[in-house]
PDB file of C-alpha atoms and ligand atoms in Angstrom:
ATOM      1  CA  VAL S 196       4.571 -11.954   5.045  1.00  0.00           C
ATOM      2  CA  PRO S 197       6.210 -13.235   1.835  1.00  0.00           C
ATOM      3  CA  ILE S 198       3.858 -13.380  -1.147  1.00  0.00           C
ATOM      4  CA  ASP S 199       4.167 -15.523  -4.266  1.00  0.00           C
ATOM      5  CA  LEU S 200       2.649 -13.656  -7.193  1.00  0.00           C
ATOM      6  CA  VAL S 201       1.647 -15.880 -10.105  1.00  0.00           C
ATOM      7  CA  THR S 202       0.128 -14.404 -13.266  1.00  0.00           C
ATOM      8  CA  CYS S 203      -1.979 -16.944 -15.153  1.00  0.00           C
ATOM      9  CA  SER S 204      -5.562 -18.012 -15.755  1.00  0.00           C
ATOM     10  CA  VAL S 205      -7.649 -19.353 -12.878  1.00  0.00           C
ATOM     11  CA  GLU S 206      -7.941 -22.653 -14.744  1.00  0.00           C
ATOM     12  CA  HIS S 207      -4.187 -23.015 -15.132  1.00  0.00           C
ATOM     13  CA  TYR S 208      -3.562 -22.093 -11.519  1.00  0.00           C
ATOM     14  CA  CYS S 209      -6.200 -24.406 -10.080  1.00  0.00           C
ATOM     15  CA  THR S 210      -5.178 -27.408 -12.141  1.00  0.00           C
ATOM     16  CA  SER S 211      -1.467 -27.086 -11.304  1.00  0.00           C
ATOM     17  CA  ALA S 212      -1.604 -25.708  -7.731  1.00  0.00           C
ATOM     18  CA  PRO S 213      -0.280 -27.696  -4.765  1.00  0.00           C
ATOM     19  CA  ASN S 214      -2.783 -29.352  -2.434  1.00  0.00           C
ATOM     20  CA  ASP S 215      -1.759 -27.604   0.745  1.00  0.00           C
ATOM     21  CA  PHE S 216      -4.015 -24.594   1.158  1.00  0.00           C
ATOM     22  CA  ASP S 217      -6.092 -24.066   4.309  1.00  0.00           C
ATOM     23  CA  VAL S 218      -8.100 -21.129   2.969  1.00  0.00           C
ATOM     24  CA  ILE S 219      -8.700 -19.998  -0.602  1.00  0.00           C
ATOM     25  CA  TYR S 220      -9.984 -16.473  -1.284  1.00  0.00           C
ATOM     26  CA  HIS S 221     -11.639 -16.394  -4.690  1.00  0.00           C
ATOM     27  CA  LEU S 222     -11.614 -12.773  -5.843  1.00  0.00           C
ATOM     28  CA  ALA S 223     -10.751 -13.402  -9.489  1.00  0.00           C
ATOM     29  CA  SER S 224     -13.640 -12.090 -11.558  1.00  0.00           C
ATOM     30  CA  ILE S 225     -14.739  -9.711 -14.218  1.00  0.00           C
ATOM     31  CA  VAL S 226     -15.681  -6.644 -12.169  1.00  0.00           C
ATOM     32  CA  GLY S 227     -16.648  -3.000 -12.656  1.00  0.00           C
ATOM     33  CA  PRO S 228     -18.800  -1.355 -15.313  1.00  0.00           C
ATOM     34  CA  ALA S 229     -16.008  -1.077 -17.920  1.00  0.00           C
ATOM     35  CA  ALA S 230     -14.988  -4.743 -17.715  1.00  0.00           C
ATOM     36  CA  VAL S 231     -18.559  -6.027 -17.530  1.00  0.00           C
ATOM     37  CA  LEU S 232     -19.761  -4.034 -20.539  1.00  0.00           C
ATOM     38  CA  SER S 233     -16.848  -5.024 -22.760  1.00  0.00           C
ATOM     39  CA  ARG S 234     -17.281  -8.753 -22.034  1.00  0.00           C
ATOM     40  CA  ALA S 235     -21.017  -9.166 -22.556  1.00  0.00           C
ATOM     41  CA  GLY S 236     -21.792 -12.708 -23.688  1.00  0.00           C
ATOM     42  CA  ARG S 237     -18.672 -14.160 -22.039  1.00  0.00           C
ATOM     43  CA  ILE S 238     -19.346 -13.037 -18.465  1.00  0.00           C
ATOM     44  CA  ALA S 239     -21.438 -16.000 -17.325  1.00  0.00           C
ATOM     45  CA  GLU S 240     -19.006 -18.570 -18.692  1.00  0.00           C
ATOM     46  CA  SER S 241     -16.022 -16.856 -17.115  1.00  0.00           C
ATOM     47  CA  ILE S 242     -17.613 -16.477 -13.649  1.00  0.00           C
ATOM     48  CA  LEU S 243     -19.042 -19.993 -13.470  1.00  0.00           C
ATOM     49  CA  ARG S 244     -16.034 -21.759 -15.001  1.00  0.00           C
ATOM     50  CA  ASP S 245     -13.601 -20.023 -12.608  1.00  0.00           C
ATOM     51  CA  THR S 246     -15.849 -20.726  -9.617  1.00  0.00           C
ATOM     52  CA  TYR S 247     -15.965 -24.444 -10.462  1.00  0.00           C
ATOM     53  CA  HIS S 248     -12.161 -24.561 -10.806  1.00  0.00           C
ATOM     54  CA  MET S 249     -11.939 -22.996  -7.346  1.00  0.00           C
ATOM     55  CA  ILE S 250     -14.478 -25.464  -5.949  1.00  0.00           C
ATOM     56  CA  ARG S 251     -12.399 -28.397  -7.218  1.00  0.00           C
ATOM     57  CA  LEU S 252      -9.181 -26.941  -5.844  1.00  0.00           C
ATOM     58  CA  ALA S 253     -10.813 -26.349  -2.445  1.00  0.00           C
ATOM     59  CA  GLN S 254     -12.177 -29.907  -2.404  1.00  0.00           C
ATOM     60  CA  ARG S 255      -8.784 -31.349  -3.323  1.00  0.00           C
ATOM     61  CA  CYS S 256      -7.075 -29.396  -0.515  1.00  0.00           C
ATOM     62  CA  ARG S 257      -9.985 -29.743   1.935  1.00  0.00           C
ATOM     63  CA  ALA S 258      -9.641 -25.964   2.231  1.00  0.00           C
ATOM     64  CA  ARG S 259     -12.227 -23.372   3.150  1.00  0.00           C
ATOM     65  CA  LEU S 260     -13.331 -21.417   0.088  1.00  0.00           C
ATOM     66  CA  VAL S 261     -14.174 -17.725   0.510  1.00  0.00           C
ATOM     67  CA  ASN S 262     -16.165 -16.705  -2.537  1.00  0.00           C
ATOM     68  CA  VAL S 263     -16.459 -13.001  -3.308  1.00  0.00           C
ATOM     69  CA  SER S 264     -19.824 -12.098  -4.781  1.00  0.00           C
ATOM     70  CA  THR S 265     -21.840  -8.936  -5.257  1.00  0.00           C
ATOM     71  CA  SER S 266     -24.979  -7.115  -4.151  1.00  0.00           C
ATOM     72  CA  GLU S 267     -26.049  -7.318  -7.822  1.00  0.00           C
ATOM     73  CA  ILE S 268     -27.481 -10.754  -6.947  1.00  0.00           C
ATOM     74  CA  TYR S 269     -30.434  -8.970  -5.303  1.00  0.00           C
ATOM     75  CA  GLY S 270     -31.441  -7.666  -8.718  1.00  0.00           C
ATOM     76  CA  GLY S 271     -31.950  -4.163  -7.335  1.00  0.00           C
ATOM     77  CA  GLY S 272     -34.162  -5.288  -4.445  1.00  0.00           C
ATOM     78  CA  SER S 273     -37.573  -3.846  -3.873  1.00  0.00           C
ATOM     79  CA  GLY S 274     -38.455  -0.253  -2.967  1.00  0.00           C
ATOM     80  CA  GLY S 275     -34.776   0.622  -2.700  1.00  0.00           C
ATOM     81  CA  TYR S 276     -34.054  -2.087  -0.133  1.00  0.00           C
ATOM     82  CA  CYS S 277     -32.577  -5.574  -0.440  1.00  0.00           C
ATOM     83  CA  HIS S 278     -33.635  -8.315   1.959  1.00  0.00           C
ATOM     84  CA  GLU S 279     -32.563 -11.955   2.043  1.00  0.00           C
ATOM     85  CA  GLU S 280     -36.236 -12.974   2.025  1.00  0.00           C
ATOM     86  CA  THR S 281     -37.183 -10.922  -1.036  1.00  0.00           C
ATOM     87  CA  PRO S 282     -37.345 -12.930  -4.262  1.00  0.00           C
ATOM     88  CA  ARG S 283     -34.199 -12.348  -6.304  1.00  0.00           C
ATOM     89  CA  VAL S 284     -35.591 -11.007  -9.533  1.00  0.00           C
ATOM     90  CA  ILE S 285     -32.826 -10.091 -11.942  1.00  0.00           C
ATOM     91  CA  ARG S 286     -34.765  -7.953 -14.330  1.00  0.00           C
ATOM     92  CA  GLY S 287     -34.449  -7.905 -18.098  1.00  0.00           C
ATOM     93  CA  PRO S 288     -34.088  -6.952 -20.841  1.00  0.00           C
ATOM     94  CA  ALA S 289     -30.901  -8.902 -21.467  1.00  0.00           C
ATOM     95  CA  SER S 290     -27.832  -6.814 -20.635  1.00  0.00           C
ATOM     96  CA  ALA S 291     -24.250  -7.271 -19.544  1.00  0.00           C
ATOM     97  CA  ARG S 292     -25.283  -6.309 -16.008  1.00  0.00           C
ATOM     98  CA  GLN S 293     -28.035  -8.949 -16.014  1.00  0.00           C
ATOM     99  CA  GLU S 294     -25.573 -11.605 -17.201  1.00  0.00           C
ATOM    100  CA  TYR S 295     -23.127 -10.617 -14.441  1.00  0.00           C
ATOM    101  CA  ALA S 296     -25.801 -10.676 -11.731  1.00  0.00           C
ATOM    102  CA  ALA S 297     -27.289 -14.004 -12.872  1.00  0.00           C
ATOM    103  CA  ALA S 298     -23.865 -15.694 -13.044  1.00  0.00           C
ATOM    104  CA  LYS S 299     -22.836 -14.450  -9.598  1.00  0.00           C
ATOM    105  CA  LEU S 300     -26.169 -15.601  -8.164  1.00  0.00           C
ATOM    106  CA  ALA S 301     -25.790 -19.039  -9.774  1.00  0.00           C
ATOM    107  CA  ALA S 302     -22.259 -19.319  -8.340  1.00  0.00           C
ATOM    108  CA  GLU S 303     -23.527 -18.401  -4.845  1.00  0.00           C
ATOM    109  CA  VAL S 304     -26.350 -20.939  -4.995  1.00  0.00           C
ATOM    110  CA  ALA S 305     -24.039 -23.712  -6.250  1.00  0.00           C
ATOM    111  CA  LEU S 306     -21.595 -23.055  -3.385  1.00  0.00           C
ATOM    112  CA  GLU S 307     -24.390 -23.023  -0.830  1.00  0.00           C
ATOM    113  CA  ASN S 308     -25.838 -26.296  -2.110  1.00  0.00           C
ATOM    114  CA  PHE S 309     -22.398 -27.921  -2.233  1.00  0.00           C
ATOM    115  CA  SER S 310     -21.701 -26.772   1.334  1.00  0.00           C
ATOM    116  CA  ARG S 311     -25.047 -28.098   2.581  1.00  0.00           C
ATOM    117  CA  SER S 312     -24.250 -31.504   1.116  1.00  0.00           C
ATOM    118  CA  GLY S 313     -21.009 -31.531   3.121  1.00  0.00           C
ATOM    119  CA  ARG S 314     -18.838 -31.772   0.017  1.00  0.00           C
ATOM    120  CA  LEU S 315     -17.421 -28.264   0.328  1.00  0.00           C
ATOM    121  CA  ASP S 316     -16.656 -25.760   3.070  1.00  0.00           C
ATOM    122  CA  ALA S 317     -17.488 -22.391   1.521  1.00  0.00           C
ATOM    123  CA  VAL S 318     -18.685 -18.960   2.599  1.00  0.00           C
ATOM    124  CA  THR S 319     -19.760 -16.140   0.308  1.00  0.00           C
ATOM    125  CA  VAL S 320     -18.910 -12.503   0.976  1.00  0.00           C
ATOM    126  CA  ARG S 321     -20.565  -9.601  -0.820  1.00  0.00           C
ATOM    127  CA  PRO S 322     -18.465  -6.462  -0.378  1.00  0.00           C
ATOM    128  CA  PHE S 323     -20.440  -3.285  -0.937  1.00  0.00           C
ATOM    129  CA  ASN S 324     -18.857  -0.333  -2.776  1.00  0.00           C
ATOM    130  CA  VAL S 325     -15.140  -0.431  -2.035  1.00  0.00           C
ATOM    131  CA  SER S 326     -12.921   2.651  -1.975  1.00  0.00           C
ATOM    132  CA  GLY S 327      -9.254   3.135  -1.333  1.00  0.00           C
ATOM    133  CA  THR S 328      -5.905   4.386  -2.450  1.00  0.00           C
ATOM    134  CA  ARG S 329      -4.911   3.467  -6.025  1.00  0.00           C
ATOM    135  CA  GLN S 330      -8.420   2.459  -7.108  1.00  0.00           C
ATOM    136  CA  SER S 331      -8.514   3.252 -10.809  1.00  0.00           C
ATOM    137  CA  GLY S 332     -11.206   5.277 -12.548  1.00  0.00           C
ATOM    138  CA  ARG S 333     -10.611   3.163 -15.666  1.00  0.00           C
ATOM    139  CA  GLY S 334     -12.849   0.433 -14.232  1.00  0.00           C
ATOM    140  CA  GLY S 335     -15.717   2.961 -14.246  1.00  0.00           C
ATOM    141  CA  PHE S 336     -16.091   3.131 -10.439  1.00  0.00           C
ATOM    142  CA  VAL S 337     -17.664   6.357  -9.315  1.00  0.00           C
ATOM    143  CA  LEU S 338     -15.294   7.659  -6.646  1.00  0.00           C
ATOM    144  CA  PRO S 339     -11.983   7.510  -8.570  1.00  0.00           C
ATOM    145  CA  ARG S 340     -13.821   8.922 -11.602  1.00  0.00           C
ATOM    146  CA  PHE S 341     -15.093  11.886  -9.589  1.00  0.00           C
ATOM    147  CA  VAL S 342     -11.676  12.472  -8.019  1.00  0.00           C
ATOM    148  CA  GLY S 343      -9.942  12.284 -11.416  1.00  0.00           C
ATOM    149  CA  GLN S 344     -12.450  14.704 -12.925  1.00  0.00           C
ATOM    150  CA  ALA S 345     -12.104  17.125 -10.003  1.00  0.00           C
ATOM    151  CA  LEU S 346      -8.326  17.114 -10.295  1.00  0.00           C
ATOM    152  CA  LEU S 347      -8.581  17.942 -13.980  1.00  0.00           C
ATOM    153  CA  GLU S 348     -11.157  20.622 -13.174  1.00  0.00           C
ATOM    154  CA  LEU S 349     -13.720  18.870 -15.369  1.00  0.00           C
ATOM    155  CA  PRO S 350     -17.437  18.680 -14.532  1.00  0.00           C
ATOM    156  CA  LEU S 351     -18.324  15.623 -12.453  1.00  0.00           C
ATOM    157  CA  THR S 352     -20.494  13.114 -14.366  1.00  0.00           C
ATOM    158  CA  VAL S 353     -23.435  12.295 -12.097  1.00  0.00           C
ATOM    159  CA  PHE S 354     -25.629   9.676 -13.772  1.00  0.00           C
ATOM    160  CA  GLY S 355     -29.403  10.024 -13.457  1.00  0.00           C
ATOM    161  CA  ASP S 356     -30.691  12.374 -10.770  1.00  0.00           C
ATOM    162  CA  GLY S 357     -27.852  11.515  -8.368  1.00  0.00           C
ATOM    163  CA  ARG S 358     -30.282  10.406  -5.656  1.00  0.00           C
ATOM    164  CA  GLN S 359     -29.122   6.781  -5.828  1.00  0.00           C
ATOM    165  CA  VAL S 360     -27.583   5.762  -2.498  1.00  0.00           C
ATOM    166  CA  ARG S 361     -24.351   3.851  -1.922  1.00  0.00           C
ATOM    167  CA  ALA S 362     -22.323   3.024   1.212  1.00  0.00           C
ATOM    168  CA  PHE S 363     -18.576   3.026   0.617  1.00  0.00           C
ATOM    169  CA  THR S 364     -16.196   0.813   2.558  1.00  0.00           C
ATOM    170  CA  ASP S 365     -12.456   1.223   2.938  1.00  0.00           C
ATOM    171  CA  ALA S 366     -10.592  -1.564   1.086  1.00  0.00           C
ATOM    172  CA  ARG S 367      -8.669  -2.389   4.276  1.00  0.00           C
ATOM    173  CA  ASP S 368     -11.920  -2.914   6.179  1.00  0.00           C
ATOM    174  CA  VAL S 369     -13.154  -5.201   3.407  1.00  0.00           C
ATOM    175  CA  ALA S 370      -9.909  -7.201   3.657  1.00  0.00           C
ATOM    176  CA  ASP S 371     -10.407  -7.504   7.436  1.00  0.00           C
ATOM    177  CA  GLY S 372     -13.979  -8.667   6.811  1.00  0.00           C
ATOM    178  CA  LEU S 373     -12.844 -11.331   4.370  1.00  0.00           C
ATOM    179  CA  MET S 374     -10.299 -12.710   6.823  1.00  0.00           C
ATOM    180  CA  LEU S 375     -12.761 -12.617   9.716  1.00  0.00           C
ATOM    181  CA  LEU S 376     -15.330 -14.548   7.713  1.00  0.00           C
ATOM    182  CA  ALA S 377     -12.717 -17.049   6.550  1.00  0.00           C
ATOM    183  CA  GLU S 378     -12.151 -17.731  10.228  1.00  0.00           C
ATOM    184  CA  ARG S 379     -15.661 -17.485  11.667  1.00  0.00           C
ATOM    185  CA  GLY S 380     -18.191 -17.587   8.821  1.00  0.00           C
ATOM    186  CA  VAL S 381     -20.712 -20.424   8.855  1.00  0.00           C
ATOM    187  CA  ALA S 382     -20.300 -22.788   5.888  1.00  0.00           C
ATOM    188  CA  GLY S 383     -22.921 -22.311   3.189  1.00  0.00           C
ATOM    189  CA  THR S 384     -23.766 -18.760   4.324  1.00  0.00           C
ATOM    190  CA  ALA S 385     -23.508 -15.431   2.489  1.00  0.00           C
ATOM    191  CA  TYR S 386     -22.415 -12.276   4.330  1.00  0.00           C
ATOM    192  CA  ASN S 387     -22.695  -8.648   3.271  1.00  0.00           C
ATOM    193  CA  VAL S 388     -19.660  -6.532   4.141  1.00  0.00           C
ATOM    194  CA  GLY S 389     -20.077  -2.766   4.104  1.00  0.00           C
ATOM    195  CA  ASN S 390     -19.979   0.382   6.173  1.00  0.00           C
ATOM    196  CA  PRO S 391     -23.455   1.850   6.796  1.00  0.00           C
ATOM    197  CA  ALA S 392     -21.819   4.940   8.370  1.00  0.00           C
ATOM    198  CA  ASN S 393     -20.822   5.971   4.841  1.00  0.00           C
ATOM    199  CA  ARG S 394     -24.309   5.912   3.363  1.00  0.00           C
ATOM    200  CA  ILE S 395     -24.494   8.762   0.858  1.00  0.00           C
ATOM    201  CA  THR S 396     -26.287   9.800  -2.334  1.00  0.00           C
ATOM    202  CA  ILE S 397     -24.118  10.049  -5.432  1.00  0.00           C
ATOM    203  CA  LEU S 398     -24.955  13.757  -5.684  1.00  0.00           C
ATOM    204  CA  ASP S 399     -23.703  14.363  -2.136  1.00  0.00           C
ATOM    205  CA  LEU S 400     -20.631  12.276  -2.920  1.00  0.00           C
ATOM    206  CA  ALA S 401     -19.913  14.579  -5.865  1.00  0.00           C
ATOM    207  CA  ARG S 402     -20.354  17.617  -3.575  1.00  0.00           C
ATOM    208  CA  GLN S 403     -18.033  16.049  -0.996  1.00  0.00           C
ATOM    209  CA  VAL S 404     -15.341  15.415  -3.623  1.00  0.00           C
ATOM    210  CA  LEU S 405     -15.633  19.001  -4.904  1.00  0.00           C
ATOM    211  CA  GLY S 406     -15.317  20.346  -1.370  1.00  0.00           C
ATOM    212  CA  PHE S 407     -12.248  18.271  -0.597  1.00  0.00           C
ATOM    213  CA  PRO S 408      -9.056  20.279  -0.008  1.00  0.00           C
ATOM    214  CA  VAL S 409      -6.924  19.118  -2.906  1.00  0.00           C
ATOM    215  CA  ARG S 410      -3.231  19.841  -3.130  1.00  0.00           C
ATOM    216  CA  ARG S 411      -2.749  20.004  -6.861  1.00  0.00           C
ATOM    217  CA  PRO S 412       0.433  18.785  -8.538  1.00  0.00           C
ATOM    218  CA  PRO S 413       2.995  21.535  -9.195  1.00  0.00           C
ATOM    219  CA  SER S 414       2.538  21.737 -12.974  1.00  0.00           C
ATOM    220  CA  SER S 415      -0.921  22.752 -14.144  1.00  0.00           C
ATOM    221  CA  THR S 416      -0.304  21.020 -17.493  1.00  0.00           C
ATOM    222  CA  SER S 417       0.632  17.609 -16.085  1.00  0.00           C
ATOM    223  CA  ILE S 418      -2.074  14.979 -15.746  1.00  0.00           C
ATOM    224  CA  PRO S 419      -2.126  13.882 -12.142  1.00  0.00           C
ATOM    225  CA  ALA S 420      -1.699  10.181 -11.725  1.00  0.00           C
ATOM    226  CA  ARG S 421      -2.803  10.252  -8.140  1.00  0.00           C
ATOM    227  CA  PHE S 422      -4.953  12.182  -5.763  1.00  0.00           C
ATOM    228  CA  THR S 423      -2.692  14.075  -3.410  1.00  0.00           C
ATOM    229  CA  GLY S 424      -5.125  15.272  -0.777  1.00  0.00           C
ATOM    230  CA  PRO S 425      -4.657  14.600   2.924  1.00  0.00           C
ATOM    231  CA  ILE S 426      -4.672  10.989   3.989  1.00  0.00           C
ATOM    232  CA  THR S 427      -6.202  10.107   7.315  1.00  0.00           C
ATOM    233  CA  PRO S 428      -5.079   6.674   8.426  1.00  0.00           C
ATOM    234  CA  LYS S 429      -7.726   6.143  11.148  1.00  0.00           C
ATOM    235  CA  ARG S 430     -10.032   3.209  10.572  1.00  0.00           C
ATOM    236  CA  PRO S 431     -12.819   2.341  10.087  1.00  0.00           C
ATOM    237  CA  THR S 432     -13.556   5.225   7.777  1.00  0.00           C
ATOM    238  CA  SER S 433     -16.159   7.795   8.730  1.00  0.00           C
ATOM    239  CA  SER S 434     -16.429   9.315   5.267  1.00  0.00           C
ATOM    240  CA  PRO S 435     -16.451   7.725   1.824  1.00  0.00           C
ATOM    241  CA  THR S 436     -13.596   9.894   0.605  1.00  0.00           C
ATOM    242  CA  GLN S 437     -11.402   9.383   3.647  1.00  0.00           C
ATOM    243  CA  GLY S 438      -8.123   7.693   2.858  1.00  0.00           C
ATOM    244  CA  VAL S 439      -8.464   8.256  -0.870  1.00  0.00           C
TER     245      VAL S 439
HETATM  246  N1  UDP Q1489     -21.965   6.858 -11.266  1.00  0.00           N
HETATM  247  C1  UDP Q1489     -22.047   8.211 -11.628  1.00  0.00           C
HETATM  248  N2  UDP Q1489     -21.032   8.738 -12.378  1.00  0.00           N
HETATM  249  C2  UDP Q1489     -19.944   8.016 -12.770  1.00  0.00           C
HETATM  250  C3  UDP Q1489     -19.868   6.638 -12.393  1.00  0.00           C
HETATM  251  C4  UDP Q1489     -20.904   6.102 -11.645  1.00  0.00           C
HETATM  252  O1  UDP Q1489     -23.009   8.917 -11.295  1.00  0.00           O
HETATM  253  O2  UDP Q1489     -19.067   8.567 -13.440  1.00  0.00           O
HETATM  254  C5  UDP Q1489     -23.046   6.301 -10.436  1.00  0.00           C
HETATM  255  C6  UDP Q1489     -23.628   5.007 -10.967  1.00  0.00           C
HETATM  256  O3  UDP Q1489     -24.712   5.291 -11.834  1.00  0.00           O
HETATM  257  C7  UDP Q1489     -24.076   4.317  -9.697  1.00  0.00           C
HETATM  258  C8  UDP Q1489     -23.116   4.827  -8.636  1.00  0.00           C
HETATM  259  O4  UDP Q1489     -22.467   5.965  -9.185  1.00  0.00           O
HETATM  260  O5  UDP Q1489     -25.390   4.710  -9.363  1.00  0.00           O
HETATM  261  C9  UDP Q1489     -22.058   3.810  -8.224  1.00  0.00           C
HETATM  262  O6  UDP Q1489     -21.435   3.332  -9.392  1.00  0.00           O
HETATM  263  P1  UDP Q1489     -20.268   2.242  -9.363  1.00  0.00           P
HETATM  264  O7  UDP Q1489     -20.122   1.733 -10.764  1.00  0.00           O
HETATM  265  O8  UDP Q1489     -19.043   2.816  -8.724  1.00  0.00           O
HETATM  266  O9  UDP Q1489     -20.797   1.095  -8.390  1.00  0.00           O
HETATM  267  P2  UDP Q1489     -22.166   0.213  -8.402  1.00  0.00           P
HETATM  268  O10 UDP Q1489     -23.108   0.777  -9.423  1.00  0.00           O
HETATM  269  O11 UDP Q1489     -21.689  -1.159  -8.699  1.00  0.00           O
HETATM  270  O12 UDP Q1489     -22.705   0.353  -7.016  1.00  0.00           O
END
């Protein structure tokens, strides 16, 4: 499939784009601990402004809008679990993470209300922790950080007691989920996309990375740009580190 790659702001793109889209996937966002922390104070404006540009573009084209959100909107849930019925309490004190969560929640609610009024056809998708080839540790995401540290034979940095649980999903499965929901998702509805089979504590993830058979690059002095362990193409993934 031919792809047109345009590098510009969301605002510029949305105001000058043609009116002939059927589906718009809105993934443009500040994301990841490194980006969120460095943009504190500007996160809410950026997320909401870009979402409204996308809304207007989708309305102009009469296109379906697939909005990518985050599990951060649950505000951490209650007792370690997040339910749709639980009040969404995004706890203070003020922080970059709180600003990110509140802005994403506001964007979700605006899309849902717009869709209910019949003035927009939008679905929201919340991908849970994504993993895959070429994911960079620079964003602060745990798995590429662990892999990078292991390759350099550095200690792995487990934050807290490591008992926090995550469920990692292969990027290709997330892409399939996005396309499926673009096709079949009910307007005004939010969907969580993840792989419960990969539920793991961060401490066990660190152990799994350390136990992974790594083929190191030939020179011990070179800094490896990529993980060169075995790649198993089968999908969906049955282990968080599979395919990395
Ligand atoms: N984490 C960690 N060491 C790191 C980076 C992250 O222990 O070097 C932990 C982090 O505290 C969190 C989990 O790994 O509990 C997942 O972090 P990530 O930023 O990848 O995703 P998110 O917190 O958004 O689920």
